[in-house]
Tab-separated table of C-alpha atoms in Angstrom:
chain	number	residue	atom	x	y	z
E	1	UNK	CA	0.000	0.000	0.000
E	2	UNK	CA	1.079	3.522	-0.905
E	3	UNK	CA	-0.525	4.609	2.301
E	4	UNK	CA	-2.333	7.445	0.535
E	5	UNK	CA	-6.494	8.110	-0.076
E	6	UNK	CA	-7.760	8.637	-3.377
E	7	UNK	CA	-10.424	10.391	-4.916
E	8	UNK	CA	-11.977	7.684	-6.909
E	9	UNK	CA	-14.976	8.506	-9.833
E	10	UNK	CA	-17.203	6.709	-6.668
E	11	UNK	CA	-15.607	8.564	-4.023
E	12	UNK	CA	-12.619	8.510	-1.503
E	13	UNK	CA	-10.827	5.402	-1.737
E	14	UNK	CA	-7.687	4.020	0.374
E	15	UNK	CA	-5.088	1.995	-0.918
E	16	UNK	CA	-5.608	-1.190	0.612
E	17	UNK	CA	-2.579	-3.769	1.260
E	18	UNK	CA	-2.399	-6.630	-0.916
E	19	UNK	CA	-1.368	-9.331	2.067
E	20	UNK	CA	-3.096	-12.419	2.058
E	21	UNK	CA	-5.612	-11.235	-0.357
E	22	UNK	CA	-5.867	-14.854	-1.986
E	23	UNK	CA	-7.938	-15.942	1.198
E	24	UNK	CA	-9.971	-12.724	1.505
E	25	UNK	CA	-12.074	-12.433	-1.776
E	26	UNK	CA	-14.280	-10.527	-2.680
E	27	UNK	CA	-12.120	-7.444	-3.320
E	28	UNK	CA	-12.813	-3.614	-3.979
E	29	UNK	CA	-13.997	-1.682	-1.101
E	30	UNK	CA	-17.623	-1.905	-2.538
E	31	UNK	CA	-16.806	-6.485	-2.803
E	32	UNK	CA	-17.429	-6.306	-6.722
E	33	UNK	CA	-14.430	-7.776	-7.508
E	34	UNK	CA	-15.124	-11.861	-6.596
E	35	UNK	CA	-11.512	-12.197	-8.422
E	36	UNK	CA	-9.077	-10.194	-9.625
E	37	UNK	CA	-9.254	-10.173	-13.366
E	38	UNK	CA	-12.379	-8.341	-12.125
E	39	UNK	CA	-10.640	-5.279	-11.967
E	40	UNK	CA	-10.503	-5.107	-16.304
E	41	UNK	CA	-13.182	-3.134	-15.479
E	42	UNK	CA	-11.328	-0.790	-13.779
E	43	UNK	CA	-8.054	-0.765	-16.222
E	44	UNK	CA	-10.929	0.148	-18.542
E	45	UNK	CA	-12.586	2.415	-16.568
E	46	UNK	CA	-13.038	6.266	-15.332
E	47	UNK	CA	-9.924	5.704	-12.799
E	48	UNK	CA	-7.499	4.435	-15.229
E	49	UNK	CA	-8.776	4.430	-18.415
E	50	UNK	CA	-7.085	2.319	-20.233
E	51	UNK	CA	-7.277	-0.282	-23.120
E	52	UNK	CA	-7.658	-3.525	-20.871
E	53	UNK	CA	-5.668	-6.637	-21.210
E	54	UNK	CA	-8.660	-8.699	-22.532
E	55	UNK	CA	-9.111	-8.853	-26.433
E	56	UNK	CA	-12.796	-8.539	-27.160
E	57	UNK	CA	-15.586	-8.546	-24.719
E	58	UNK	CA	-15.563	-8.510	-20.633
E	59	UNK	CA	-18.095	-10.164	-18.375
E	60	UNK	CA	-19.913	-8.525	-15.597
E	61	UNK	CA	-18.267	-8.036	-12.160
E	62	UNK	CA	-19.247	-10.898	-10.122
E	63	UNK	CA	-20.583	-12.488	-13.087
E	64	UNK	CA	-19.330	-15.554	-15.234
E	65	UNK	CA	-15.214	-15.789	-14.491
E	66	UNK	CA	-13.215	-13.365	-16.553
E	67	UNK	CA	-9.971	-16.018	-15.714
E	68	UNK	CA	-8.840	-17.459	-18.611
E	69	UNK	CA	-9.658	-14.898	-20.817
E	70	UNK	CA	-6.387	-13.036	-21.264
E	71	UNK	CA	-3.513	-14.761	-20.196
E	72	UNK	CA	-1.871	-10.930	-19.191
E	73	UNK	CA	-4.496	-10.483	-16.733
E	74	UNK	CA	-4.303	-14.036	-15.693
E	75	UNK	CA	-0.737	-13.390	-14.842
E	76	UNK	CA	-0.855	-10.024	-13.247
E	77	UNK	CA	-4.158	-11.822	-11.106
E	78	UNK	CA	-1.197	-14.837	-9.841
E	79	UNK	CA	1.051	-12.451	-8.822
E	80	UNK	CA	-1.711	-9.915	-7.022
E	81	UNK	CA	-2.453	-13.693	-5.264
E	82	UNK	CA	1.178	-14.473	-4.173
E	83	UNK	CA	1.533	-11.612	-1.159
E	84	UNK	CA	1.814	-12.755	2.436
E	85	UNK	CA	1.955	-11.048	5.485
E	86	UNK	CA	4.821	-11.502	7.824
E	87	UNK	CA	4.045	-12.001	11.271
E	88	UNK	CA	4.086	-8.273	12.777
E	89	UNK	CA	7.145	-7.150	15.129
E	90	UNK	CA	4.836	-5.453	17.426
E	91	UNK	CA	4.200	-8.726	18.762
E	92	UNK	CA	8.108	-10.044	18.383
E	93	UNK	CA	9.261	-11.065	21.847
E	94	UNK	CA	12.293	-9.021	22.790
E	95	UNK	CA	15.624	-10.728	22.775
E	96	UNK	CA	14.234	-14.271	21.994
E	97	UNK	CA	15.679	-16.263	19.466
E	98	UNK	CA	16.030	-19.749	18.463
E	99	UNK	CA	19.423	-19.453	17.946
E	100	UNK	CA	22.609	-17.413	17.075
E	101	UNK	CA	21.690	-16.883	13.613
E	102	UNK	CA	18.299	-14.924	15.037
E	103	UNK	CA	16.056	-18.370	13.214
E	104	UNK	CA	12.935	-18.883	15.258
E	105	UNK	CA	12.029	-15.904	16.836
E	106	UNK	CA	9.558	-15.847	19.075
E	107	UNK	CA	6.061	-14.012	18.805
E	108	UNK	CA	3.183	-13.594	21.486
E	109	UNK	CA	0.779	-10.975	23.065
E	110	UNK	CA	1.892	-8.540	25.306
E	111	UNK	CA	-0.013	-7.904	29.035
E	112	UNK	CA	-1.824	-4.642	26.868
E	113	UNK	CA	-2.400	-6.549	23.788
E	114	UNK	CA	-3.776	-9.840	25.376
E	115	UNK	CA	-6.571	-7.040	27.270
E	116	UNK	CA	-7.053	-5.764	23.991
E	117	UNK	CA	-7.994	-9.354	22.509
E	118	UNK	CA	-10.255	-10.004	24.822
E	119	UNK	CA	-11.971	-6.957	24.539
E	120	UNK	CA	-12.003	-7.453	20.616
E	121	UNK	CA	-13.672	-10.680	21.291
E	122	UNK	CA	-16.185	-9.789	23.845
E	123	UNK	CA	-19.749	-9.133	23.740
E	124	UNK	CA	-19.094	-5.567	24.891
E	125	UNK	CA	-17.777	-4.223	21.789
E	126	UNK	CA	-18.498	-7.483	19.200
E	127	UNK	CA	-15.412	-6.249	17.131
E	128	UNK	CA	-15.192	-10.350	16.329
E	129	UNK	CA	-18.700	-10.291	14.656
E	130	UNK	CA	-17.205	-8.549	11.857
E	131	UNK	CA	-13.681	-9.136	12.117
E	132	UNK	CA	-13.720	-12.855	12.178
E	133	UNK	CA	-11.671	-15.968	11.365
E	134	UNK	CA	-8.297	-16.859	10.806
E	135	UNK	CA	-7.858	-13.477	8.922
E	136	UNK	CA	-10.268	-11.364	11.246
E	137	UNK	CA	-12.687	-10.548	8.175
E	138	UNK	CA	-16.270	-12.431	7.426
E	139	UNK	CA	-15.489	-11.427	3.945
E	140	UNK	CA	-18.930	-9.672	3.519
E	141	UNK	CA	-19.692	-5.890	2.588
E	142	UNK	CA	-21.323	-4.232	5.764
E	143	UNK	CA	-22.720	-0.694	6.697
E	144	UNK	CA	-20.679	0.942	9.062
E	145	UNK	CA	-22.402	4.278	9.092
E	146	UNK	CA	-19.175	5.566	6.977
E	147	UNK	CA	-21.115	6.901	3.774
E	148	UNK	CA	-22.192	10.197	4.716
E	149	UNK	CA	-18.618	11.478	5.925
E	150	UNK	CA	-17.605	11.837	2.264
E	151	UNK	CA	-19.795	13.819	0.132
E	152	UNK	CA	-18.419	12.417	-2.957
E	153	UNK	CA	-19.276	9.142	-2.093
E	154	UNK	CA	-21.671	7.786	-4.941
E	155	UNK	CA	-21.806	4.296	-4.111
E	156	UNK	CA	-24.395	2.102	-1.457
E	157	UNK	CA	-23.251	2.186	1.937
E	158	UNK	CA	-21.710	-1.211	2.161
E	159	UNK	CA	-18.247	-1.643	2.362
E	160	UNK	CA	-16.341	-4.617	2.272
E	161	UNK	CA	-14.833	-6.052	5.870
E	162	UNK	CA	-11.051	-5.531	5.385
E	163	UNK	CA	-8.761	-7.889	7.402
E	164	UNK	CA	-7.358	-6.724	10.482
E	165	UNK	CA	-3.637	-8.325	10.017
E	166	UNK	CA	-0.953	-6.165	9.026
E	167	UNK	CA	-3.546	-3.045	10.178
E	168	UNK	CA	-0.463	-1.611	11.800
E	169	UNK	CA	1.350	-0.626	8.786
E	170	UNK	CA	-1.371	0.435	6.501
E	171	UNK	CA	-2.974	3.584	7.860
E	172	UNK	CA	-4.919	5.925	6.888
E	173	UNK	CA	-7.988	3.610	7.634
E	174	UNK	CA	-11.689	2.793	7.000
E	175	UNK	CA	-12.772	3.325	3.342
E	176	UNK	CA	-12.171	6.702	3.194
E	177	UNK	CA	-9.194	7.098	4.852
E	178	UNK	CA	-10.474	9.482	7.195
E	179	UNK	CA	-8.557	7.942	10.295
E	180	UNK	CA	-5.466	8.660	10.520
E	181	UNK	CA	-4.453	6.495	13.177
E	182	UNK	CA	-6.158	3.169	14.830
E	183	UNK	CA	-7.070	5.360	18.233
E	184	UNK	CA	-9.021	7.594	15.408
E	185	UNK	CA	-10.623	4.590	14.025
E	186	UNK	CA	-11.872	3.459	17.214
E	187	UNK	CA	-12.805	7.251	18.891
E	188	UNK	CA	-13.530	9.671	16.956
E	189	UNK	CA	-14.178	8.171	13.559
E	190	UNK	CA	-16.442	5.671	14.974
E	191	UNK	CA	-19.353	7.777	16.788
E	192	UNK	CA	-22.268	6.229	16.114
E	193	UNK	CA	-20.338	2.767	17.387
E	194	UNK	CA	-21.581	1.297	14.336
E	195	UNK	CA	-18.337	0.084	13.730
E	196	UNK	CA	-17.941	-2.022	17.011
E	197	UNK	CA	-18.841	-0.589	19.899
E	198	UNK	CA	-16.315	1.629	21.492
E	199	UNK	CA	-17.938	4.546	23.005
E	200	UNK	CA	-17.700	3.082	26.413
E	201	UNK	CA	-14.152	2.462	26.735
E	202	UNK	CA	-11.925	4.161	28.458
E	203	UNK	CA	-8.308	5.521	27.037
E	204	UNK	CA	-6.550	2.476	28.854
E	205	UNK	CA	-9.033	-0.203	27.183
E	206	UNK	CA	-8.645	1.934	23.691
E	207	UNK	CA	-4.945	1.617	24.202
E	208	UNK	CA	-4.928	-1.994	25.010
E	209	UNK	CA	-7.346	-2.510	22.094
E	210	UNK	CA	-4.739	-0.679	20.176
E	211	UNK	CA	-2.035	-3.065	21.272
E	212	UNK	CA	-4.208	-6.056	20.269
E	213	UNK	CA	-5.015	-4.796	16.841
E	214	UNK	CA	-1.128	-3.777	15.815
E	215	UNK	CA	0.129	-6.994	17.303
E	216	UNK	CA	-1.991	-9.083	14.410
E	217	UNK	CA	-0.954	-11.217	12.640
E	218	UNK	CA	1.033	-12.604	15.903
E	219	UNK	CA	0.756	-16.387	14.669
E	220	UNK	CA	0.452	-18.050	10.790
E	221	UNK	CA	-3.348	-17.525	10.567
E	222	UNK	CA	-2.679	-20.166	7.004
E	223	UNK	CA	-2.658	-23.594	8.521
E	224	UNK	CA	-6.052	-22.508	10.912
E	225	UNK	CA	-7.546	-21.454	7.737
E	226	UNK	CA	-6.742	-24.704	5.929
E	227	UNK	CA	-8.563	-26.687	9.350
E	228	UNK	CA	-11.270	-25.005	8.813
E	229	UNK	CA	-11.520	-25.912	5.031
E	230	UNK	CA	-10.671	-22.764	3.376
E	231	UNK	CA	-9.069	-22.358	0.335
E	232	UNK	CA	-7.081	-19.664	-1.091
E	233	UNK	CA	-7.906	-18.388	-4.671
E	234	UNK	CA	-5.747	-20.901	-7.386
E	235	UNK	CA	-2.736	-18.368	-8.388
């Protein structure tokens, strides 16, 4: 991500990261995209306006597969596929190593960050009924009450759960990029507590939520993903 907002032809856009985006289809902010030779559409479109990589007609977003169509696109698609997330150092384990060379390095929660997952996963602020699964997203588009703070904003206000791991390198957040930081997202930028419920927490529990959130991914979220039967898109 170039860490930077964008005003798209449907409004304010941020860049989103392109980690583990092979398990987190559908794509876009708005979830049009259900793959990523989707985004023709956009090559051809207002935003980039360009020629497109397929030769001859496209089909609808979410419609019948545009794979296999051009084998350009299928190619930039693989490598869009290939990016994943290391595990992040805010959860690296000071000093620990499993040897001289540094190989094996530990990872865990904090004291803050292990009060800030248990917050996430409460019942008091239901951050987890969003944010779920082995890559905190129930890949569905969901109204967050985020619409109306852009007055360009020209699509339906549903916006596609983003995953949560890696958050602590990619801000601005949210779809407009109006929060700046991940305090923002959760204070200020979040007043109706539409997304998650936050008003009630104090500055220690927002810090410690905080912790949590920039401390993700602190384990290989692949291998409970594969337990639980999903698949990544085929690269």
């Amino acid at each position: 991500t170039d860490r930077r907002t964008w005003q798209n032809p449907e409004g304010l856009r941020d860049t989103p990261p392109l980690g583990d985006m092979a398990w987190t289809h559908p794509l876009h902010w708005s979830g049009d995209r259900d793959e990523v030779q989707d985004f023709e559409h956009t090559i051809r479109g207002q935003l980039m306006q360009g020629k497109g990589l397929i030769r001859g007609a496209v089909h609808p977003a979410l419609g019948p597969p545009n794979k296999g169509l051009s084998r350009e696109l299928d190619a930039l698609a693989a490598y869009s596929n290939i990016h994943a997330l290391p595990l992040s150092p805010h959860a690296k384990i000071p000093g620990a190593s499993g040897g001289p060379d540094g190989v094996g390095i530990q990872y865990a929660l904090s004291e803050s960050a292990l009060r800030g997952k248990a917050l996430f996963f409460s019942q008091a602020t239901l951050c987890a009924t969003c944010h779920s699964g082995p890559f905190y997203t129930d890949c569905k588009t969901r109204d967050v009450g985020t619409q109306h703070d852009d007055p360009s904003e020209k699509m339906p206000s549903a916006y596609d759960t983003p995953t949560l791991l890696g958050i602590y390198k990619s801000a601005p957040y949210l779809h407009h990029g109006k929060a700046a930081t991940l305090e923002e997202m959760l204070t200020t930028q979040n007043k109706s507590d539409r997304h998650g419920k936050t008003s009630q927490l104090t500055s220690a529990q927002i810090a410690d939520l905080v912790e949590f959130l920039k401390a993700l991914p602190y384990e290989d979220p692949v291998p409970q993903a594969r337990a639980l039967g999903m698949k990544p898109v085929e690269r």
